[in-house]
Short mmCIF file of C-alpha atoms in Angstrom, two decimals:
data_model
loop_
_atom_site.label_atom_id
_atom_site.label_comp_id
_atom_site.label_asym_id
_atom_site.label_seq_id
_atom_site.Cartn_x
_atom_site.Cartn_y
_atom_site.Cartn_z
CA UNK S 8 252.91 -9.13 -106.77
CA UNK S 9 254.73 -5.87 -106.06
CA UNK S 10 256.59 -4.06 -108.81
CA UNK S 11 259.41 -1.51 -108.73
CA UNK S 12 258.48 2.03 -109.75
CA UNK S 13 261.76 2.53 -111.64
CA UNK S 14 260.79 0.05 -114.35
CA UNK S 15 258.21 0.57 -117.08
CA UNK S 16 256.93 -2.91 -117.99
CA UNK S 17 254.29 -3.36 -120.65
CA UNK S 18 251.85 -4.11 -117.85
CA UNK S 19 251.92 -0.38 -117.07
CA UNK S 20 250.74 0.42 -120.59
CA UNK S 21 253.59 2.76 -121.55
CA UNK S 22 252.62 4.33 -124.86
CA UNK S 23 254.19 6.64 -127.39
CA UNK S 24 253.17 10.27 -127.00
CA UNK S 25 250.66 11.29 -129.70
CA UNK S 26 251.88 13.98 -132.07
CA UNK S 27 248.69 15.95 -132.60
CA UNK S 28 246.13 17.40 -130.24
CA UNK S 29 242.50 16.48 -130.70
CA UNK S 30 242.88 12.72 -131.18
CA UNK S 31 242.14 11.73 -127.63
CA UNK S 32 242.23 7.96 -127.00
CA UNK S 33 239.83 8.15 -124.07
CA UNK S 34 236.97 5.68 -124.13
CA UNK S 35 233.36 5.91 -123.01
CA UNK S 36 234.37 5.52 -119.37
CA UNK S 37 237.08 8.18 -119.31
CA UNK S 38 239.93 5.67 -119.53
CA UNK S 39 242.28 8.19 -121.12
CA UNK S 40 246.06 8.17 -121.15
CA UNK S 41 248.04 10.25 -118.67
CA UNK S 42 251.52 11.75 -118.64
CA UNK S 43 253.91 10.52 -115.94
CA UNK S 44 256.45 12.87 -114.33
CA UNK S 45 259.30 12.05 -111.95
CA UNK S 46 258.56 14.87 -109.51
CA UNK S 47 257.44 18.44 -108.91
CA UNK S 48 260.29 20.06 -110.82
CA UNK S 49 259.97 17.79 -113.87
CA UNK S 50 258.28 19.42 -116.85
CA UNK S 51 259.09 16.78 -119.48
CA UNK S 52 257.01 13.59 -119.29
CA UNK S 53 258.86 10.40 -118.35
CA UNK S 54 256.21 8.13 -119.85
CA UNK S 55 252.54 7.49 -120.43
CA UNK S 56 250.19 5.48 -118.24
CA UNK S 57 246.62 4.32 -118.48
CA UNK S 58 244.34 4.96 -115.52
CA UNK S 59 244.32 1.23 -114.77
CA UNK S 60 248.13 1.27 -114.70
CA UNK S 61 248.12 4.18 -112.26
CA UNK S 62 245.78 2.26 -109.97
CA UNK S 63 248.05 -0.79 -110.07
CA UNK S 64 251.09 1.38 -109.38
CA UNK S 65 249.36 2.83 -106.31
CA UNK S 66 248.36 -0.61 -105.04
CA UNK S 67 251.46 -2.69 -105.69
CA UNK S 68 254.63 -0.68 -106.25
CA UNK S 69 257.35 -1.42 -103.64
CA UNK S 70 259.37 1.70 -104.38
CA UNK S 71 256.30 3.90 -104.12
CA UNK S 72 255.44 2.25 -100.80
CA UNK S 73 258.89 3.06 -99.42
CA UNK S 74 258.69 6.68 -100.59
CA UNK S 75 255.19 7.05 -99.14
CA UNK S 76 256.31 5.67 -95.77
CA UNK S 77 259.16 8.18 -95.69
CA UNK S 78 256.82 11.10 -96.45
CA UNK S 79 254.51 10.10 -93.61
CA UNK S 80 257.39 9.83 -91.13
CA UNK S 81 258.35 13.46 -91.73
CA UNK S 82 256.69 16.69 -90.64
CA UNK S 83 256.42 20.29 -91.80
CA UNK S 84 258.73 21.48 -94.56
CA UNK S 85 260.62 18.18 -94.64
CA UNK S 86 257.40 16.37 -95.49
CA UNK S 87 256.53 18.94 -98.17
CA UNK S 88 259.95 18.55 -99.75
CA UNK S 89 259.76 14.74 -99.71
CA UNK S 90 256.36 14.86 -101.41
CA UNK S 91 257.85 16.91 -104.25
CA UNK S 92 260.05 13.93 -105.13
CA UNK S 93 257.15 11.52 -105.53
CA UNK S 94 256.15 10.54 -109.07
CA UNK S 95 253.05 12.25 -110.38
CA UNK S 96 250.63 12.21 -113.27
CA UNK S 97 248.50 14.76 -115.08
CA UNK S 98 245.02 13.30 -114.83
CA UNK S 99 243.87 15.89 -117.39
CA UNK S 100 245.59 13.86 -120.11
CA UNK S 101 248.79 13.87 -122.15
CA UNK S 102 251.17 16.82 -122.28
CA UNK S 103 254.23 17.29 -124.48
CA UNK S 104 255.48 19.52 -121.65
CA UNK S 105 253.75 20.29 -118.37
CA UNK S 106 252.06 23.57 -119.22
CA UNK S 107 248.42 24.32 -120.02
CA UNK S 108 249.00 25.10 -123.70
CA UNK S 109 250.91 21.83 -124.27
CA UNK S 110 248.00 19.40 -123.90
CA UNK S 111 248.13 16.82 -126.69
CA UNK S 112 245.20 14.57 -125.71
CA UNK S 113 242.39 15.11 -123.22
CA UNK S 114 241.56 12.23 -120.89
CA UNK S 115 238.03 13.16 -119.87
CA UNK S 116 239.09 12.83 -116.21
CA UNK S 117 239.24 15.30 -113.33
CA UNK S 118 240.86 14.80 -109.91
CA UNK S 119 239.61 16.26 -106.63
CA UNK S 120 241.78 16.62 -103.54
CA UNK S 121 240.20 16.29 -100.09
CA UNK S 122 242.80 17.49 -97.57
CA UNK S 123 243.10 16.99 -93.80
CA UNK S 124 240.15 14.66 -93.31
CA UNK S 125 241.40 11.98 -90.89
CA UNK S 126 240.57 9.19 -90.81
CA UNK S 127 241.02 9.17 -94.58
CA UNK S 128 240.18 5.54 -95.39
CA UNK S 129 236.45 5.75 -94.55
CA UNK S 130 236.09 8.88 -96.68
CA UNK S 131 237.97 7.18 -99.53
CA UNK S 132 235.54 4.26 -99.37
CA UNK S 133 232.55 6.58 -99.34
CA UNK S 134 233.76 8.72 -102.26
CA UNK S 135 234.52 5.57 -104.27
CA UNK S 136 230.76 4.88 -104.35
CA UNK S 137 230.12 8.11 -106.27
CA UNK S 138 228.62 7.04 -109.63
CA UNK S 139 231.31 8.89 -111.59
CA UNK S 140 234.33 8.02 -109.43
CA UNK S 141 236.91 5.93 -111.31
CA UNK S 142 239.68 5.86 -108.67
CA UNK S 143 240.01 6.87 -105.01
CA UNK S 144 243.11 6.58 -102.84
CA UNK S 145 244.56 7.97 -99.61
CA UNK S 146 246.85 10.95 -100.25
CA UNK S 147 250.64 10.95 -99.71
CA UNK S 148 250.37 12.60 -96.28
CA UNK S 149 247.89 9.96 -95.12
CA UNK S 150 245.26 12.46 -93.94
CA UNK S 151 243.46 13.15 -97.21
CA UNK S 152 241.88 11.54 -100.25
CA UNK S 153 242.43 11.96 -103.96
CA UNK S 154 239.55 10.96 -106.21
CA UNK S 155 239.42 10.77 -110.01
CA UNK S 156 236.12 11.22 -111.83
CA UNK S 157 234.99 10.41 -115.36
CA UNK S 158 233.38 13.20 -117.40
CA UNK S 159 230.82 13.19 -120.19
CA UNK S 160 232.79 14.65 -123.13
CA UNK S 161 230.29 13.62 -125.83
CA UNK S 162 229.45 17.23 -126.73
CA UNK S 163 233.00 18.58 -126.40
CA UNK S 164 235.00 19.82 -129.40
CA UNK S 165 238.35 18.17 -128.69
CA UNK S 166 240.05 20.19 -131.43
CA UNK S 167 239.49 23.46 -129.55
CA UNK S 168 242.02 23.73 -126.71
CA UNK S 169 240.34 26.81 -125.24
CA UNK S 170 236.98 25.02 -125.20
CA UNK S 171 238.55 22.00 -123.51
CA UNK S 172 240.11 24.16 -120.79
CA UNK S 173 236.80 25.96 -120.18
CA UNK S 174 234.99 22.61 -120.08
CA UNK S 175 237.50 21.23 -117.57
CA UNK S 176 237.07 24.28 -115.33
CA UNK S 177 233.27 23.88 -115.35
CA UNK S 178 233.63 20.16 -114.66
CA UNK S 179 235.91 20.80 -111.71
CA UNK S 180 233.60 23.42 -110.21
CA UNK S 181 230.50 21.26 -110.68
CA UNK S 182 232.10 18.14 -109.19
CA UNK S 183 233.57 20.12 -106.29
CA UNK S 184 230.13 21.52 -105.44
CA UNK S 185 228.54 18.08 -105.83
CA UNK S 186 231.05 16.34 -103.56
CA UNK S 187 231.09 19.04 -100.90
CA UNK S 188 227.32 18.64 -100.56
CA UNK S 189 227.43 14.82 -100.68
CA UNK S 190 230.27 14.29 -98.22
CA UNK S 191 230.31 17.45 -96.12
CA UNK S 192 234.04 18.07 -96.60
CA UNK S 193 235.88 20.83 -98.42
CA UNK S 194 237.74 20.24 -101.69
CA UNK S 195 241.16 21.83 -102.15
CA UNK S 196 240.66 24.64 -104.69
CA UNK S 197 244.40 24.97 -105.31
CA UNK S 198 244.45 21.59 -107.07
CA UNK S 199 242.19 22.76 -109.91
CA UNK S 200 244.94 23.70 -112.39
CA UNK S 201 244.59 22.34 -115.91
CA UNK S 202 248.13 20.93 -116.03
CA UNK S 203 248.23 20.27 -112.28
CA UNK S 204 250.54 17.44 -111.24
CA UNK S 205 248.95 14.92 -108.89
CA UNK S 206 251.48 13.10 -106.71
CA UNK S 207 251.06 9.35 -106.50
CA UNK S 208 251.54 7.32 -103.34
CA UNK S 209 251.06 3.83 -102.03
CA UNK S 210 247.57 2.69 -101.03
CA UNK S 211 247.07 -1.09 -101.25
CA UNK S 212 243.35 -0.54 -100.64
CA UNK S 213 242.81 2.02 -103.40
CA UNK S 214 239.40 1.56 -104.98
CA UNK S 215 238.53 1.63 -108.68
CA UNK S 216 235.45 1.49 -110.85
CA UNK S 217 236.17 0.29 -114.37
CA UNK S 218 232.83 1.53 -115.70
CA UNK S 219 231.89 4.78 -113.92
CA UNK S 220 228.96 6.87 -115.09
CA UNK S 221 230.24 9.88 -116.99
CA UNK S 222 229.53 13.01 -114.97
CA UNK S 223 227.28 15.48 -116.87
CA UNK S 224 229.18 18.76 -117.13
CA UNK S 225 227.04 21.93 -117.18
CA UNK S 226 226.92 23.80 -120.46
CA UNK S 227 228.59 27.22 -120.54
CA UNK S 228 226.30 30.13 -119.64
CA UNK S 229 224.88 31.98 -122.65
CA UNK S 230 226.80 35.06 -123.69
CA UNK S 231 225.00 38.30 -122.76
CA UNK S 232 223.43 40.09 -125.74
CA UNK S 233 225.50 42.87 -127.22
CA UNK S 234 223.83 46.24 -126.85
CA UNK S 235 224.85 49.69 -127.96
CA UNK S 236 225.64 52.27 -125.23
CA UNK S 237 222.47 53.98 -123.96
CA UNK S 238 223.47 57.46 -125.10
CA UNK S 239 224.32 56.16 -128.58
CA UNK S 240 220.96 54.35 -128.86
CA UNK S 241 219.02 57.45 -127.88
CA UNK S 242 221.03 59.47 -130.40
CA UNK S 243 220.00 57.04 -133.13
CA UNK S 244 216.37 57.35 -132.06
CA UNK S 245 216.50 61.11 -132.11
CA UNK S 246 218.05 61.16 -135.54
CA UNK S 247 215.70 58.67 -137.20
CA UNK S 248 213.79 60.39 -140.04
CA UNK S 249 215.02 63.84 -139.07
CA UNK S 250 218.57 64.77 -139.84
CA UNK S 251 221.98 63.08 -140.02
CA UNK S 252 223.42 62.26 -136.58
CA UNK S 253 227.05 62.70 -135.67
CA UNK S 254 228.68 59.86 -133.70
CA UNK S 255 232.00 61.59 -133.16
CA UNK S 256 231.21 61.77 -129.44
CA UNK S 257 231.45 57.96 -129.12
CA UNK S 258 234.58 56.53 -127.54
CA UNK S 259 236.85 54.50 -129.77
CA UNK S 260 235.69 51.11 -128.46
CA UNK S 261 231.95 51.87 -128.82
CA UNK S 262 230.02 50.97 -131.96
CA UNK S 263 226.48 51.42 -133.08
CA UNK S 264 224.93 48.49 -134.93
CA UNK S 265 222.73 49.08 -137.94
#
């Protein structure tokens, strides 16, 4: 049965915001918790939803269906403005405030946005068969698809926010490349932000996979070896076993390693 968006019944898994980063509740299938926001200008979370709750909201919410219908009736700037009033979630995880540095729990999920690909429903159905896709639905404008993927976070240090952000960037880039090759459509690069808000909309035929395969995220490239400047190295060679060498010619940021 349909449910009003304005209410937050227990069925939508509203949870208390965790107080400390690094204790992510996500499970083996990326079923992390997500922050809910009332619209584009909202920076303080209005609640917390599970991924399953988001899927149910998309499929069954009467209020969301009405708002989605209104967005699709409009054009140009009016449509853009109406979209900004849709509810949205941060699929990255939980935020105490919607800003990159305010992540409190990582979900192990990443969302890709496929814009201007009518008809959208066939592409949604195709993307939903991706082994790592957990949720796929038609976008608010009706001519695109939003797809949420589960990531393999088994080797990730969740206590290191910088490492998590770098991991998420690599995951986004790898999944974008993978999907562009698989489906032959471009992924919106603008939607890659760590604390990016993803607008929700009505799609009664949204597809879910409760046990997606976690996508293997590439490891970071090895750091290049540190080497001394060429002129400093040759100076060391020239001075070896002969006489003391002056390094006063080196710039302040250059060092010679013993």
